[in-house]
Amino acid sequence: MARVLGIGEGLFILAFLWVLCLLLCLVFSRAQGALSHLGPLAIIVAGLVTIILIFIPREPEISTPDDSIKIYDYSIIYRFGLIAVVSLFIIIGGVLYLTQQMMIPVLAKPIRRVR
């Protein structure tokens, strides 16, 4: 594993990702229309990538030859990620359904006068 000043490449990847996301947020903060939503979306994506990279198992700093071989089930990480994304979209969809369909105000209409 390549290290610069004792810091691994994962930290450099995360730092570059967050600097890029903050730059995108600043660039798109003055945009009009749908482009104005790309800044917060970039920060959300960076947060998800950061969480994924934190939870993927890493190799130890000092490897010992007498350690027993551990078998990791990497597919469970992606399953949990998929469950998290689907749950997030279910919550967003439920909130949008409630606000757009169920909570529409019904205004009273005047009754016509009979002459």
XYZ file of C-alpha atoms in Angstrom, residues 17-91:
75
model
C -14.035 13.906 -3.645
C -15.140 16.406 -0.990
C -13.163 19.288 -2.516
C -14.740 18.501 -5.889
C -18.223 18.367 -4.346
C -17.800 21.658 -2.515
C -16.528 23.233 -5.742
C -19.581 21.906 -7.613
C -21.835 23.235 -4.874
C -20.282 26.692 -5.212
C -20.466 26.637 -9.016
C -24.105 25.574 -9.158
C -25.290 27.747 -6.266
C -26.074 30.662 -8.605
C -27.537 28.533 -11.404
C -31.143 28.839 -12.483
C -33.641 26.007 -12.913
C -32.770 22.352 -12.486
C -29.019 22.996 -12.404
C -29.360 24.650 -9.017
C -30.108 21.242 -7.463
C -26.820 19.675 -8.586
C -24.790 21.197 -5.736
C -26.702 19.560 -2.869
C -27.006 16.386 -4.959
C -23.207 16.272 -5.303
C -22.830 16.566 -1.526
C -25.344 13.747 -0.988
C -23.471 11.537 -3.477
C -20.158 12.353 -1.767
C -21.680 11.424 1.583
C -22.905 8.096 0.227
C -19.512 7.328 -1.355
C -17.796 8.232 1.921
C -20.084 5.929 3.904
C -19.530 3.095 1.423
C -15.745 3.529 1.541
C -15.749 3.616 5.338
C -17.702 0.373 5.684
C -15.767 -1.672 3.114
C -13.258 -3.796 5.064
C -9.692 -2.516 4.968
C -6.454 -4.365 5.338
C -4.613 -3.982 8.640
C -1.694 -1.563 8.890
C 0.734 -4.311 9.894
C 0.117 -7.712 8.361
C 1.089 -10.752 10.376
C 1.715 -14.054 8.630
C 0.217 -16.205 11.410
C -3.262 -14.640 11.202
C -5.973 -17.045 10.245
C -7.550 -16.461 6.863
C -10.759 -14.477 7.157
C -13.317 -14.744 4.410
C -15.381 -11.621 3.870
C -18.765 -11.657 2.221
C -18.428 -8.502 0.130
C -21.841 -8.899 -1.470
C -23.567 -8.156 1.847
C -22.060 -4.650 1.808
C -23.641 -3.910 -1.546
C -26.939 -5.449 -0.424
C -27.037 -3.163 2.603
C -26.207 -0.230 0.353
C -29.039 -1.163 -1.984
C -31.441 -1.525 0.945
C -30.387 1.904 2.232
C -30.914 3.559 -1.166
C -34.289 1.872 -1.706
C -35.400 2.841 1.811
C -34.362 6.436 1.172
C -36.385 6.572 -2.038
C -39.406 4.998 -0.324
C -39.284 7.694 2.351
